[in-house]
Amino acid sequence: MDREIEFRSYYEPDLSLCAGIGVQVFPVVTGGFAGKEISQVMEGQVDSCHAVCNYHELAVVDGAVVGLIFGWVSSGCVVMDGLRRLRRLLSIPVRFLLGRYGSRRKLIRYFGPCLRAVRVARRNAPGSQAEVVLFAVSPGYQGLGIGRALMDRFVHHASKCKARVISVTTDETLSFRFYERYGFRRWAEYRDVLTSYCSGGRSIKGFIYRLLLPEANGLAPE
Ligand SMILES: CC(C)(COP(=O)(O)OP(=O)(O)OC[C@H]1O[C@@H](n2cnc3c(N)ncnc32)[C@H](O)[C@@H]1OP(=O)(O)O)[C@@H](O)C(=O)NCCC(=O)NCCS
Protein backbone atom coordinates (compact mmCIF):
# COMPACT_ATOMS: atom_id res chain seq x y z
CA MET A 1 0.00 0.00 0.00
CA ASP A 2 1.38 3.47 -1.03
CA ARG A 3 -0.04 5.45 1.86
CA GLU A 4 1.43 5.10 5.32
CA ILE A 5 -0.51 3.15 7.95
CA GLU A 6 -0.29 4.54 11.47
CA PHE A 7 -1.32 2.70 14.61
CA ARG A 8 -2.71 4.13 17.81
CA SER A 9 -4.68 3.11 20.88
CA TYR A 10 -8.46 3.15 21.00
CA TYR A 11 -10.17 5.87 23.07
CA GLU A 12 -13.82 6.25 24.00
CA PRO A 13 -14.54 8.93 21.30
CA ASP A 14 -13.54 6.30 18.68
CA LEU A 15 -16.63 4.25 19.56
CA SER A 16 -18.92 5.51 16.81
CA LEU A 17 -16.16 5.28 14.14
CA CYS A 18 -15.41 1.68 15.11
CA ALA A 19 -19.11 0.84 15.29
CA GLY A 20 -19.43 2.35 11.79
CA ILE A 21 -16.82 -0.12 10.48
CA GLY A 22 -18.56 -2.95 12.38
CA VAL A 23 -21.93 -2.13 10.83
CA GLN A 24 -20.39 -2.55 7.37
CA VAL A 25 -18.45 -5.76 7.97
CA PHE A 26 -20.64 -7.60 10.49
CA PRO A 27 -24.13 -7.22 8.94
CA VAL A 28 -25.37 -10.48 10.51
CA VAL A 29 -24.96 -9.10 14.06
CA THR A 30 -27.41 -6.25 13.44
CA GLY A 31 -29.68 -8.21 11.08
CA GLY A 32 -32.70 -7.99 13.42
CA PHE A 33 -32.50 -4.20 13.79
CA ALA A 34 -33.31 -1.17 11.67
CA GLY A 35 -32.51 2.56 11.44
CA LYS A 36 -30.65 4.18 14.33
CA GLU A 37 -30.72 0.94 16.33
CA ILE A 38 -28.23 -0.69 13.92
CA SER A 39 -25.40 1.58 15.05
CA GLN A 40 -26.54 1.51 18.69
CA VAL A 41 -26.43 -2.31 18.75
CA MET A 42 -22.99 -2.27 17.12
CA GLU A 43 -21.80 0.27 19.70
CA GLY A 44 -22.92 -2.24 22.35
CA GLN A 45 -20.92 -4.92 20.58
CA VAL A 46 -17.78 -2.75 20.38
CA ASP A 47 -18.16 -1.62 24.02
CA SER A 48 -18.56 -5.23 25.23
CA CYS A 49 -15.57 -6.42 23.22
CA HIS A 50 -13.57 -3.45 24.53
CA ALA A 51 -14.48 -4.38 28.10
CA VAL A 52 -13.32 -7.99 27.87
CA CYS A 53 -10.04 -7.03 26.15
CA ASN A 54 -6.79 -5.49 27.36
CA TYR A 55 -5.30 -4.78 23.91
CA HIS A 56 -7.06 -2.21 21.71
CA GLU A 57 -5.38 -0.89 18.58
CA LEU A 58 -6.58 1.10 15.59
CA ALA A 59 -5.11 1.45 12.10
CA VAL A 60 -5.24 4.99 10.72
CA VAL A 61 -4.68 6.09 7.11
CA ASP A 62 -4.62 9.81 6.21
CA GLY A 63 -6.09 10.61 9.64
CA ALA A 64 -9.06 8.25 9.21
CA VAL A 65 -9.62 5.15 11.34
CA VAL A 66 -9.77 2.25 8.87
CA GLY A 67 -9.25 -0.84 11.02
CA LEU A 68 -9.26 -2.17 14.55
CA ILE A 69 -8.12 -5.14 16.56
CA PHE A 70 -9.20 -5.81 20.14
CA GLY A 71 -7.61 -8.72 21.91
CA TRP A 72 -6.89 -10.18 25.24
CA VAL A 73 -3.54 -11.41 26.57
CA SER A 74 -3.22 -13.19 29.89
CA SER A 75 -1.09 -11.52 32.54
CA GLY A 76 -0.42 -14.95 34.02
CA CYS A 77 -2.68 -14.29 37.05
CA VAL A 78 -6.25 -15.53 36.54
CA VAL A 79 -7.63 -13.60 39.56
CA MET A 80 -6.11 -10.25 38.50
CA ASP A 81 -7.28 -10.76 34.91
CA GLY A 82 -10.81 -11.55 36.14
CA LEU A 83 -10.98 -8.51 38.46
CA ARG A 84 -9.70 -6.10 35.80
CA ARG A 85 -12.19 -7.48 33.28
CA LEU A 86 -15.04 -7.22 35.79
CA ARG A 87 -14.21 -3.56 36.49
CA ARG A 88 -14.29 -2.74 32.76
CA LEU A 89 -17.51 -4.72 32.27
CA LEU A 90 -19.47 -2.81 34.96
CA SER A 91 -20.45 0.06 32.65
CA ILE A 92 -22.08 -2.27 30.08
CA PRO A 93 -25.28 -3.19 32.04
CA VAL A 94 -25.68 0.46 33.06
CA ARG A 95 -25.55 1.65 29.43
CA PHE A 96 -27.86 -1.21 28.43
CA LEU A 97 -30.42 -0.16 31.07
CA LEU A 98 -30.17 3.46 29.92
CA GLY A 99 -31.11 2.29 26.41
CA ARG A 100 -27.76 3.35 24.86
CA TYR A 101 -27.58 0.08 22.87
CA GLY A 102 -31.11 0.17 21.43
CA SER A 103 -34.36 -1.53 22.45
CA ARG A 104 -33.88 -3.45 25.72
CA ARG A 105 -36.88 -5.64 24.90
CA LYS A 106 -35.32 -6.78 21.61
CA LEU A 107 -31.83 -7.18 23.04
CA ILE A 108 -33.03 -9.38 25.91
CA ARG A 109 -33.98 -12.03 23.33
CA TYR A 110 -30.28 -12.35 22.45
CA PHE A 111 -29.24 -13.17 26.03
CA GLY A 112 -30.13 -16.89 25.81
CA PRO A 113 -28.25 -17.52 22.53
CA CYS A 114 -25.32 -15.41 23.86
CA LEU A 115 -25.00 -17.54 27.00
CA ARG A 116 -25.29 -20.76 24.97
CA ALA A 117 -22.60 -19.46 22.58
CA VAL A 118 -20.28 -18.71 25.53
CA ARG A 119 -20.83 -22.26 26.86
CA VAL A 120 -20.01 -23.81 23.46
CA ALA A 121 -16.89 -21.62 23.15
CA ARG A 122 -15.80 -22.65 26.67
CA ARG A 123 -16.31 -26.35 25.85
CA ASN A 124 -14.10 -25.98 22.78
CA ALA A 125 -11.52 -23.66 24.37
CA PRO A 126 -8.07 -24.37 22.97
CA GLY A 127 -6.19 -23.38 26.15
CA SER A 128 -4.78 -20.15 24.76
CA GLN A 129 -3.09 -17.31 26.65
CA ALA A 130 -4.22 -14.72 24.10
CA GLU A 131 -7.32 -14.18 22.02
CA VAL A 132 -8.42 -12.02 19.10
CA VAL A 133 -11.88 -10.73 20.04
CA LEU A 134 -12.77 -8.03 17.49
CA PHE A 135 -10.94 -7.59 14.20
CA ALA A 136 -12.07 -5.60 11.19
CA VAL A 137 -10.87 -3.42 8.34
CA SER A 138 -13.15 -0.96 6.58
CA PRO A 139 -14.36 -2.47 3.25
CA GLY A 140 -12.70 0.27 1.15
CA TYR A 141 -9.31 -0.57 2.70
CA GLN A 142 -9.43 -4.37 2.70
CA GLY A 143 -6.87 -6.36 0.74
CA LEU A 144 -4.11 -3.74 1.26
CA GLY A 145 -2.22 -5.47 4.06
CA ILE A 146 -3.80 -3.49 6.94
CA GLY A 147 -5.34 -6.58 8.58
CA ARG A 148 -2.01 -8.43 8.42
CA ALA A 149 -0.19 -5.41 9.91
CA LEU A 150 -2.70 -5.18 12.80
CA MET A 151 -2.40 -8.93 13.42
CA ASP A 152 1.44 -8.81 13.27
CA ARG A 153 1.44 -6.19 16.01
CA PHE A 154 -0.95 -8.18 18.20
CA VAL A 155 1.11 -11.35 17.70
CA HIS A 156 4.23 -9.41 18.61
CA HIS A 157 2.59 -8.08 21.79
CA ALA A 158 1.30 -11.55 22.77
CA SER A 159 4.77 -13.04 22.16
CA LYS A 160 6.34 -10.38 24.38
CA CYS A 161 3.82 -11.30 27.11
CA LYS A 162 4.99 -14.92 26.77
CA ALA A 163 1.76 -16.26 25.25
CA ARG A 164 2.25 -19.62 23.54
CA VAL A 165 -1.13 -19.88 21.80
CA ILE A 166 -3.45 -17.24 20.30
CA SER A 167 -7.03 -18.23 19.57
CA VAL A 168 -9.93 -16.67 17.71
CA THR A 169 -13.59 -17.56 17.45
CA THR A 170 -15.10 -16.88 14.05
CA ASP A 171 -17.77 -18.24 11.72
CA GLU A 172 -18.49 -19.04 8.13
CA THR A 173 -20.17 -15.65 7.45
CA LEU A 174 -16.85 -13.88 8.24
CA SER A 175 -13.40 -13.69 6.63
CA PHE A 176 -12.19 -16.86 8.40
CA ARG A 177 -9.82 -17.63 5.49
CA PHE A 178 -7.68 -14.69 6.62
CA TYR A 179 -6.66 -16.75 9.66
CA GLU A 180 -5.75 -19.78 7.54
CA ARG A 181 -3.65 -17.56 5.29
CA TYR A 182 -1.96 -16.04 8.34
CA GLY A 183 -0.96 -19.44 9.75
CA PHE A 184 -3.76 -20.18 12.24
CA ARG A 185 -5.04 -23.77 12.23
CA ARG A 186 -8.64 -24.83 12.76
CA TRP A 187 -9.09 -26.24 16.25
CA ALA A 188 -12.86 -26.73 16.50
CA GLU A 189 -15.97 -26.57 14.36
CA TYR A 190 -19.57 -26.52 15.65
CA ARG A 191 -22.99 -24.98 15.05
CA ASP A 192 -22.68 -21.30 15.96
CA VAL A 193 -25.74 -20.77 18.17
CA LEU A 194 -25.59 -16.97 18.24
CA THR A 195 -24.86 -16.33 14.55
CA SER A 196 -27.49 -18.92 13.60
CA TYR A 197 -30.00 -17.06 15.81
CA CYS A 198 -28.98 -13.69 14.26
CA SER A 199 -29.39 -15.23 10.77
CA GLY A 200 -33.03 -16.09 11.47
CA GLY A 201 -32.39 -19.73 12.43
CA ARG A 202 -30.25 -20.68 9.39
CA SER A 203 -27.58 -23.11 10.59
CA ILE A 204 -24.20 -21.34 10.58
CA LYS A 205 -20.90 -23.08 11.28
CA GLY A 206 -18.64 -21.54 13.90
CA PHE A 207 -14.89 -22.13 14.09
CA ILE A 208 -12.14 -21.73 16.60
CA TYR A 209 -8.68 -21.18 15.16
CA ARG A 210 -5.40 -21.15 17.00
CA LEU A 211 -1.91 -19.94 16.26
CA LEU A 212 1.08 -21.51 17.99
CA LEU A 213 3.77 -18.97 18.76
CA PRO A 214 7.35 -20.08 18.45
CA GLU A 215 9.23 -19.60 21.71
CA ALA A 216 10.80 -16.12 21.34
CA ASN A 217 12.11 -16.33 17.81
CA GLY A 218 10.68 -12.90 16.86
CA LEU A 219 7.65 -13.97 14.83
CA ALA A 220 6.38 -10.43 14.44
CA PRO A 221 8.22 -7.33 13.26
CA GLU A 222 9.77 -4.89 15.73
C1 LIG B 1 -10.32 -10.15 8.06
C2 LIG B 1 -9.91 -8.73 7.69
C3 LIG B 1 -9.76 -7.91 8.97
C4 LIG B 1 -8.57 -8.79 6.94
O1 LIG B 1 -8.13 -7.47 6.68
P1 LIG B 1 -7.42 -7.07 5.30
O2 LIG B 1 -6.77 -5.76 5.51
O3 LIG B 1 -8.38 -7.20 4.20
O4 LIG B 1 -6.32 -8.24 5.18
P2 LIG B 1 -4.91 -8.15 4.40
O5 LIG B 1 -5.07 -7.27 3.21
O6 LIG B 1 -3.85 -7.77 5.37
O7 LIG B 1 -4.73 -9.64 3.95
C5 LIG B 1 -3.75 -10.50 4.53
C6 LIG B 1 -3.81 -11.82 3.82
O8 LIG B 1 -5.04 -12.48 4.11
C7 LIG B 1 -5.72 -12.80 2.89
N1 LIG B 1 -7.16 -12.57 3.12
C8 LIG B 1 -7.74 -11.50 3.68
N2 LIG B 1 -9.07 -11.67 3.71
C9 LIG B 1 -9.32 -12.86 3.13
C10 LIG B 1 -10.49 -13.60 2.86
N3 LIG B 1 -11.69 -13.14 3.17
N4 LIG B 1 -10.35 -14.81 2.25
C11 LIG B 1 -9.14 -15.29 1.91
N5 LIG B 1 -7.97 -14.63 2.15
C12 LIG B 1 -8.07 -13.44 2.75
C13 LIG B 1 -5.17 -11.81 1.87
O9 LIG B 1 -5.28 -12.33 0.57
C14 LIG B 1 -3.74 -11.67 2.31
O10 LIG B 1 -2.96 -12.75 1.86
P3 LIG B 1 -1.41 -12.49 1.41
O11 LIG B 1 -0.80 -11.62 2.48
O12 LIG B 1 -0.82 -13.84 1.38
O13 LIG B 1 -1.50 -11.80 0.11
C15 LIG B 1 -10.95 -8.04 6.76
O14 LIG B 1 -11.09 -8.80 5.60
C16 LIG B 1 -12.31 -7.84 7.39
O15 LIG B 1 -12.55 -6.82 8.06
N6 LIG B 1 -13.25 -8.78 7.15
C17 LIG B 1 -14.61 -8.65 7.67
C18 LIG B 1 -14.66 -8.79 9.17
C19 LIG B 1 -14.12 -10.12 9.61
O16 LIG B 1 -14.44 -11.15 9.04
N7 LIG B 1 -13.28 -10.07 10.67
C20 LIG B 1 -12.67 -11.23 11.24
C21 LIG B 1 -13.69 -12.03 11.91
S1 LIG B 1 -13.31 -12.66 13.48
Tab-separated table of C-alpha atoms and ligand atoms in Angstrom, residues 21 25-26 68 132-139 141-150 168-171 173-179 181-182, ligand 1:
chain	number	residue	atom	x	y	z
A	21	ILE	CA	-16.823	-0.122	10.485
A	25	VAL	CA	-18.445	-5.755	7.970
A	26	PHE	CA	-20.641	-7.605	10.495
A	68	LEU	CA	-9.257	-2.168	14.554
A	132	VAL	CA	-8.420	-12.019	19.104
A	133	VAL	CA	-11.877	-10.729	20.036
A	134	LEU	CA	-12.767	-8.033	17.486
A	135	PHE	CA	-10.936	-7.590	14.199
A	136	ALA	CA	-12.073	-5.600	11.186
A	137	VAL	CA	-10.870	-3.423	8.336
A	138	SER	CA	-13.146	-0.963	6.583
A	139	PRO	CA	-14.361	-2.470	3.247
A	141	TYR	CA	-9.309	-0.574	2.703
A	142	GLN	CA	-9.430	-4.371	2.700
A	143	GLY	CA	-6.865	-6.355	0.736
A	144	LEU	CA	-4.114	-3.743	1.259
A	145	GLY	CA	-2.224	-5.468	4.065
A	146	ILE	CA	-3.802	-3.490	6.939
A	147	GLY	CA	-5.343	-6.584	8.576
A	148	ARG	CA	-2.015	-8.425	8.419
A	149	ALA	CA	-0.193	-5.414	9.910
A	150	LEU	CA	-2.698	-5.182	12.799
A	168	VAL	CA	-9.930	-16.670	17.713
A	169	THR	CA	-13.585	-17.565	17.451
A	170	THR	CA	-15.102	-16.878	14.047
A	171	ASP	CA	-17.771	-18.239	11.725
A	173	THR	CA	-20.170	-15.648	7.455
A	174	LEU	CA	-16.849	-13.882	8.236
A	175	SER	CA	-13.401	-13.690	6.626
A	176	PHE	CA	-12.187	-16.860	8.399
A	177	ARG	CA	-9.822	-17.632	5.492
A	178	PHE	CA	-7.677	-14.695	6.616
A	179	TYR	CA	-6.663	-16.755	9.660
A	181	ARG	CA	-3.646	-17.561	5.291
A	182	TYR	CA	-1.958	-16.042	8.339
B	1	LIG	C1	-10.320	-10.148	8.058
B	1	LIG	C2	-9.913	-8.735	7.690
B	1	LIG	C3	-9.757	-7.906	8.970
B	1	LIG	C4	-8.573	-8.789	6.945
B	1	LIG	O1	-8.133	-7.468	6.683
B	1	LIG	P1	-7.416	-7.074	5.301
B	1	LIG	O2	-6.770	-5.759	5.508
B	1	LIG	O3	-8.378	-7.202	4.200
B	1	LIG	O4	-6.322	-8.239	5.176
B	1	LIG	P2	-4.915	-8.147	4.402
B	1	LIG	O5	-5.065	-7.274	3.207
B	1	LIG	O6	-3.851	-7.774	5.373
B	1	LIG	O7	-4.730	-9.639	3.947
B	1	LIG	C5	-3.755	-10.496	4.529
B	1	LIG	C6	-3.811	-11.819	3.822
B	1	LIG	O8	-5.043	-12.476	4.113
B	1	LIG	C7	-5.715	-12.796	2.888
B	1	LIG	N1	-7.159	-12.573	3.116
B	1	LIG	C8	-7.742	-11.504	3.684
B	1	LIG	N2	-9.073	-11.671	3.714
B	1	LIG	C9	-9.315	-12.861	3.133
B	1	LIG	C10	-10.485	-13.601	2.859
B	1	LIG	N3	-11.688	-13.141	3.165
B	1	LIG	N4	-10.351	-14.813	2.246
B	1	LIG	C11	-9.139	-15.292	1.914
B	1	LIG	N5	-7.973	-14.631	2.154
B	1	LIG	C12	-8.067	-13.444	2.752
B	1	LIG	C13	-5.169	-11.812	1.870
B	1	LIG	O9	-5.276	-12.331	0.570
B	1	LIG	C14	-3.742	-11.668	2.311
B	1	LIG	O10	-2.958	-12.751	1.858
B	1	LIG	P3	-1.411	-12.492	1.409
B	1	LIG	O11	-0.797	-11.616	2.481
B	1	LIG	O12	-0.817	-13.839	1.383
B	1	LIG	O13	-1.503	-11.796	0.108
B	1	LIG	C15	-10.954	-8.042	6.763
B	1	LIG	O14	-11.089	-8.805	5.597
B	1	LIG	C16	-12.314	-7.843	7.393
B	1	LIG	O15	-12.547	-6.820	8.063
B	1	LIG	N6	-13.247	-8.779	7.154
B	1	LIG	C17	-14.615	-8.651	7.672
B	1	LIG	C18	-14.660	-8.790	9.175
B	1	LIG	C19	-14.120	-10.122	9.610
B	1	LIG	O16	-14.438	-11.152	9.041
B	1	LIG	N7	-13.278	-10.068	10.667
B	1	LIG	C20	-12.667	-11.230	11.237
B	1	LIG	C21	-13.689	-12.029	11.911
B	1	LIG	S1	-13.313	-12.657	13.477
